[in-house]
């Protein structure tokens, strides 16, 4: 914390911790020992990224070991906190006991699959904050504690009124994010495109099968990007393409683009209608043909207005205030 390159979940947790502290909360972050988030921290073991850099490829058991040790650290300190807020998925629920009623869980993934269904059936009293209405619809009513849309620190992104002609894509190279569709749309619109992101470890053949063969001088893959490179890529782009093919629970890159004043052309899946304001901050489309048509309309959108809507809706301060409201309700209840 914060992430060195990709890592939307880690970035959200970092920004939330900093803003909660700024709002007057005493915040303790349970995180790897190589974290640099400027709040008090507990965590004896380093991150998986640190271990891989030092020792090479890790066996698949290592992430579970790291999470198990972190839960033991949490268990020892539980009684010292008013609220404990988890951003994991499963392990933490068994450590809570009576503290479950003053805990909050945010799941940064879809919650409509069988593993989540089985999990929630065993923990109906675990309060869960959804990151969109689309995600909340798949949560059991007994677990619903409220909705908090993500936010990011506005200072990390600078708006730009004079973009270049290229389009941008940022995301995992996977069939959920569909970078191949982004390339086809850019080609059909006669625009260059720059793609950034990691090759998905869960689906490594997708990039070589569907993306690499259609790369070209006008469709460039630049690999993973850190905050600085992401800022440069987004603020210089005419638009961000977000051609998702799954029920996206939020989509952090959409609001990062808006923070740069860059319009978003996104497929109507999951949280997209809650994030993109059609005709204001971008366009919501149903097909590649509609996306090509939307690219032809992006010049009529006001990039300063896009940044203003970001500042009104998607700052880290607003996110922290929303979570603070849920914490208070849990304590009162």
mmCIF file with all atom_site columns, C-alpha atoms in Angstrom, residues 41-141:
data_model
loop_
_atom_site.group_PDB
_atom_site.id
_atom_site.type_symbol
_atom_site.label_atom_id
_atom_site.label_alt_id
_atom_site.label_comp_id
_atom_site.label_asym_id
_atom_site.label_entity_id
_atom_site.label_seq_id
_atom_site.pdbx_PDB_ins_code
_atom_site.Cartn_x
_atom_site.Cartn_y
_atom_site.Cartn_z
_atom_site.occupancy
_atom_site.B_iso_or_equiv
_atom_site.pdbx_formal_charge
_atom_site.auth_seq_id
_atom_site.auth_comp_id
_atom_site.auth_asym_id
_atom_site.auth_atom_id
_atom_site.pdbx_PDB_model_num
ATOM 1   C CA . UNK A 1 41  ? 0.386   0.016   10.313 1.00 0.00 ? 41  UNK A CA 1
ATOM 2   C CA . UNK A 1 42  ? 0.447   -3.554  11.627 1.00 0.00 ? 42  UNK A CA 1
ATOM 3   C CA . UNK A 1 43  ? 1.989   -6.288  9.503  1.00 0.00 ? 43  UNK A CA 1
ATOM 4   C CA . UNK A 1 44  ? 5.104   -8.393  10.046 1.00 0.00 ? 44  UNK A CA 1
ATOM 5   C CA . UNK A 1 45  ? 5.328   -10.033 6.633  1.00 0.00 ? 45  UNK A CA 1
ATOM 6   C CA . UNK A 1 46  ? 6.208   -8.374  3.310  1.00 0.00 ? 46  UNK A CA 1
ATOM 7   C CA . UNK A 1 47  ? 3.994   -8.254  0.236  1.00 0.00 ? 47  UNK A CA 1
ATOM 8   C CA . UNK A 1 48  ? 3.792   -10.983 -2.384 1.00 0.00 ? 48  UNK A CA 1
ATOM 9   C CA . UNK A 1 49  ? 5.369   -8.518  -4.816 1.00 0.00 ? 49  UNK A CA 1
ATOM 10  C CA . UNK A 1 50  ? 8.368   -8.064  -2.491 1.00 0.00 ? 50  UNK A CA 1
ATOM 11  C CA . UNK A 1 51  ? 8.785   -11.830 -2.088 1.00 0.00 ? 51  UNK A CA 1
ATOM 12  C CA . UNK A 1 52  ? 8.610   -12.432 -5.831 1.00 0.00 ? 52  UNK A CA 1
ATOM 13  C CA . UNK A 1 53  ? 11.237  -9.773  -6.473 1.00 0.00 ? 53  UNK A CA 1
ATOM 14  C CA . UNK A 1 54  ? 13.556  -11.309 -3.857 1.00 0.00 ? 54  UNK A CA 1
ATOM 15  C CA . UNK A 1 55  ? 12.946  -15.037 -4.387 1.00 0.00 ? 55  UNK A CA 1
ATOM 16  C CA . UNK A 1 56  ? 11.360  -15.367 -7.820 1.00 0.00 ? 56  UNK A CA 1
ATOM 17  C CA . UNK A 1 57  ? 8.077   -17.084 -8.582 1.00 0.00 ? 57  UNK A CA 1
ATOM 18  C CA . UNK A 1 58  ? 6.139   -18.069 -5.467 1.00 0.00 ? 58  UNK A CA 1
ATOM 19  C CA . UNK A 1 59  ? 4.212   -21.325 -4.911 1.00 0.00 ? 59  UNK A CA 1
ATOM 20  C CA . UNK A 1 60  ? 0.412   -20.874 -4.977 1.00 0.00 ? 60  UNK A CA 1
ATOM 21  C CA . UNK A 1 61  ? 0.178   -21.456 -1.216 1.00 0.00 ? 61  UNK A CA 1
ATOM 22  C CA . UNK A 1 62  ? 2.070   -18.262 -0.328 1.00 0.00 ? 62  UNK A CA 1
ATOM 23  C CA . UNK A 1 63  ? -0.864  -15.816 -0.731 1.00 0.00 ? 63  UNK A CA 1
ATOM 24  C CA . UNK A 1 64  ? -2.966  -17.972 1.608  1.00 0.00 ? 64  UNK A CA 1
ATOM 25  C CA . UNK A 1 65  ? -0.143  -18.044 4.148  1.00 0.00 ? 65  UNK A CA 1
ATOM 26  C CA . UNK A 1 66  ? 0.205   -14.255 4.014  1.00 0.00 ? 66  UNK A CA 1
ATOM 27  C CA . UNK A 1 67  ? -3.525  -13.766 4.493  1.00 0.00 ? 67  UNK A CA 1
ATOM 28  C CA . UNK A 1 68  ? -3.691  -16.294 7.334  1.00 0.00 ? 68  UNK A CA 1
ATOM 29  C CA . UNK A 1 69  ? -0.880  -14.541 9.219  1.00 0.00 ? 69  UNK A CA 1
ATOM 30  C CA . UNK A 1 70  ? -2.580  -11.166 8.675  1.00 0.00 ? 70  UNK A CA 1
ATOM 31  C CA . UNK A 1 71  ? -5.852  -12.512 10.102 1.00 0.00 ? 71  UNK A CA 1
ATOM 32  C CA . UNK A 1 72  ? -3.965  -13.702 13.182 1.00 0.00 ? 72  UNK A CA 1
ATOM 33  C CA . UNK A 1 73  ? -2.558  -10.180 13.579 1.00 0.00 ? 73  UNK A CA 1
ATOM 34  C CA . UNK A 1 74  ? -6.100  -8.820  13.307 1.00 0.00 ? 74  UNK A CA 1
ATOM 35  C CA . UNK A 1 75  ? -7.452  -11.310 15.843 1.00 0.00 ? 75  UNK A CA 1
ATOM 36  C CA . UNK A 1 76  ? -4.921  -10.213 18.466 1.00 0.00 ? 76  UNK A CA 1
ATOM 37  C CA . UNK A 1 77  ? -5.851  -6.542  18.039 1.00 0.00 ? 77  UNK A CA 1
ATOM 38  C CA . UNK A 1 78  ? -9.638  -6.802  17.530 1.00 0.00 ? 78  UNK A CA 1
ATOM 39  C CA . UNK A 1 79  ? -10.637 -5.508  20.955 1.00 0.00 ? 79  UNK A CA 1
ATOM 40  C CA . UNK A 1 80  ? -8.757  -2.227  20.462 1.00 0.00 ? 80  UNK A CA 1
ATOM 41  C CA . UNK A 1 81  ? -10.922 -0.954  17.578 1.00 0.00 ? 81  UNK A CA 1
ATOM 42  C CA . UNK A 1 82  ? -14.427 0.497   17.354 1.00 0.00 ? 82  UNK A CA 1
ATOM 43  C CA . UNK A 1 83  ? -14.784 -0.649  13.729 1.00 0.00 ? 83  UNK A CA 1
ATOM 44  C CA . UNK A 1 84  ? -12.819 -3.146  11.670 1.00 0.00 ? 84  UNK A CA 1
ATOM 45  C CA . UNK A 1 85  ? -13.129 -2.744  7.901  1.00 0.00 ? 85  UNK A CA 1
ATOM 46  C CA . UNK A 1 86  ? -12.050 -5.648  5.703  1.00 0.00 ? 86  UNK A CA 1
ATOM 47  C CA . UNK A 1 87  ? -11.303 -5.567  1.991  1.00 0.00 ? 87  UNK A CA 1
ATOM 48  C CA . UNK A 1 88  ? -10.679 -9.297  1.663  1.00 0.00 ? 88  UNK A CA 1
ATOM 49  C CA . UNK A 1 89  ? -13.216 -11.916 0.733  1.00 0.00 ? 89  UNK A CA 1
ATOM 50  C CA . UNK A 1 90  ? -13.533 -14.905 3.068  1.00 0.00 ? 90  UNK A CA 1
ATOM 51  C CA . UNK A 1 91  ? -10.930 -15.647 5.742  1.00 0.00 ? 91  UNK A CA 1
ATOM 52  C CA . UNK A 1 92  ? -11.666 -12.730 8.033  1.00 0.00 ? 92  UNK A CA 1
ATOM 53  C CA . UNK A 1 93  ? -15.251 -13.721 8.862  1.00 0.00 ? 93  UNK A CA 1
ATOM 54  C CA . UNK A 1 94  ? -14.221 -16.614 11.112 1.00 0.00 ? 94  UNK A CA 1
ATOM 55  C CA . UNK A 1 95  ? -11.945 -14.422 13.260 1.00 0.00 ? 95  UNK A CA 1
ATOM 56  C CA . UNK A 1 96  ? -14.589 -11.889 14.270 1.00 0.00 ? 96  UNK A CA 1
ATOM 57  C CA . UNK A 1 97  ? -16.911 -13.569 16.744 1.00 0.00 ? 97  UNK A CA 1
ATOM 58  C CA . UNK A 1 98  ? -19.022 -10.928 18.521 1.00 0.00 ? 98  UNK A CA 1
ATOM 59  C CA . UNK A 1 99  ? -17.071 -8.227  16.706 1.00 0.00 ? 99  UNK A CA 1
ATOM 60  C CA . UNK A 1 100 ? -18.872 -9.156  13.493 1.00 0.00 ? 100 UNK A CA 1
ATOM 61  C CA . UNK A 1 101 ? -21.693 -6.700  14.190 1.00 0.00 ? 101 UNK A CA 1
ATOM 62  C CA . UNK A 1 102 ? -19.245 -3.773  14.241 1.00 0.00 ? 102 UNK A CA 1
ATOM 63  C CA . UNK A 1 103 ? -17.262 -4.935  11.235 1.00 0.00 ? 103 UNK A CA 1
ATOM 64  C CA . UNK A 1 104 ? -17.648 -3.950  7.608  1.00 0.00 ? 104 UNK A CA 1
ATOM 65  C CA . UNK A 1 105 ? -16.593 -5.878  4.514  1.00 0.00 ? 105 UNK A CA 1
ATOM 66  C CA . UNK A 1 106 ? -16.023 -4.451  1.052  1.00 0.00 ? 106 UNK A CA 1
ATOM 67  C CA . UNK A 1 107 ? -15.643 -7.009  -1.729 1.00 0.00 ? 107 UNK A CA 1
ATOM 68  C CA . UNK A 1 108 ? -13.867 -5.664  -4.795 1.00 0.00 ? 108 UNK A CA 1
ATOM 69  C CA . UNK A 1 109 ? -15.127 -8.385  -7.100 1.00 0.00 ? 109 UNK A CA 1
ATOM 70  C CA . UNK A 1 110 ? -18.411 -9.733  -8.370 1.00 0.00 ? 110 UNK A CA 1
ATOM 71  C CA . UNK A 1 111 ? -20.574 -11.341 -5.680 1.00 0.00 ? 111 UNK A CA 1
ATOM 72  C CA . UNK A 1 112 ? -22.982 -13.345 -7.841 1.00 0.00 ? 112 UNK A CA 1
ATOM 73  C CA . UNK A 1 113 ? -20.934 -16.552 -8.100 1.00 0.00 ? 113 UNK A CA 1
ATOM 74  C CA . UNK A 1 114 ? -21.333 -19.814 -6.179 1.00 0.00 ? 114 UNK A CA 1
ATOM 75  C CA . UNK A 1 115 ? -18.435 -19.304 -3.776 1.00 0.00 ? 115 UNK A CA 1
ATOM 76  C CA . UNK A 1 116 ? -19.952 -16.019 -2.530 1.00 0.00 ? 116 UNK A CA 1
ATOM 77  C CA . UNK A 1 117 ? -23.420 -17.563 -2.332 1.00 0.00 ? 117 UNK A CA 1
ATOM 78  C CA . UNK A 1 118 ? -22.107 -20.341 -0.083 1.00 0.00 ? 118 UNK A CA 1
ATOM 79  C CA . UNK A 1 119 ? -20.091 -17.869 1.994  1.00 0.00 ? 119 UNK A CA 1
ATOM 80  C CA . UNK A 1 120 ? -22.999 -15.503 2.657  1.00 0.00 ? 120 UNK A CA 1
ATOM 81  C CA . UNK A 1 121 ? -25.288 -18.408 3.567  1.00 0.00 ? 121 UNK A CA 1
ATOM 82  C CA . UNK A 1 122 ? -22.935 -19.179 6.463  1.00 0.00 ? 122 UNK A CA 1
ATOM 83  C CA . UNK A 1 123 ? -22.495 -15.534 7.546  1.00 0.00 ? 123 UNK A CA 1
ATOM 84  C CA . UNK A 1 124 ? -25.879 -13.807 7.159  1.00 0.00 ? 124 UNK A CA 1
ATOM 85  C CA . UNK A 1 125 ? -24.988 -11.256 9.865  1.00 0.00 ? 125 UNK A CA 1
ATOM 86  C CA . UNK A 1 126 ? -21.775 -10.020 8.218  1.00 0.00 ? 126 UNK A CA 1
ATOM 87  C CA . UNK A 1 127 ? -22.286 -6.351  7.181  1.00 0.00 ? 127 UNK A CA 1
ATOM 88  C CA . UNK A 1 128 ? -21.161 -5.770  3.595  1.00 0.00 ? 128 UNK A CA 1
ATOM 89  C CA . UNK A 1 129 ? -20.828 -2.418  1.831  1.00 0.00 ? 129 UNK A CA 1
ATOM 90  C CA . UNK A 1 130 ? -21.491 -2.693  -1.895 1.00 0.00 ? 130 UNK A CA 1
ATOM 91  C CA . UNK A 1 131 ? -19.383 -0.631  -4.295 1.00 0.00 ? 131 UNK A CA 1
ATOM 92  C CA . UNK A 1 132 ? -22.339 -0.141  -6.679 1.00 0.00 ? 132 UNK A CA 1
ATOM 93  C CA . UNK A 1 133 ? -26.064 -0.818  -6.873 1.00 0.00 ? 133 UNK A CA 1
ATOM 94  C CA . UNK A 1 134 ? -25.273 -3.427  -9.500 1.00 0.00 ? 134 UNK A CA 1
ATOM 95  C CA . UNK A 1 135 ? -23.115 -5.313  -7.015 1.00 0.00 ? 135 UNK A CA 1
ATOM 96  C CA . UNK A 1 136 ? -25.595 -4.885  -4.151 1.00 0.00 ? 136 UNK A CA 1
ATOM 97  C CA . UNK A 1 137 ? -28.365 -6.572  -6.143 1.00 0.00 ? 137 UNK A CA 1
ATOM 98  C CA . UNK A 1 138 ? -26.472 -9.864  -5.836 1.00 0.00 ? 138 UNK A CA 1
ATOM 99  C CA . UNK A 1 139 ? -25.985 -9.516  -2.063 1.00 0.00 ? 139 UNK A CA 1
ATOM 100 C CA . UNK A 1 140 ? -28.414 -11.161 0.362  1.00 0.00 ? 140 UNK A CA 1
ATOM 101 C CA . UNK A 1 141 ? -30.599 -8.522  1.994  1.00 0.00 ? 141 UNK A CA 1
#
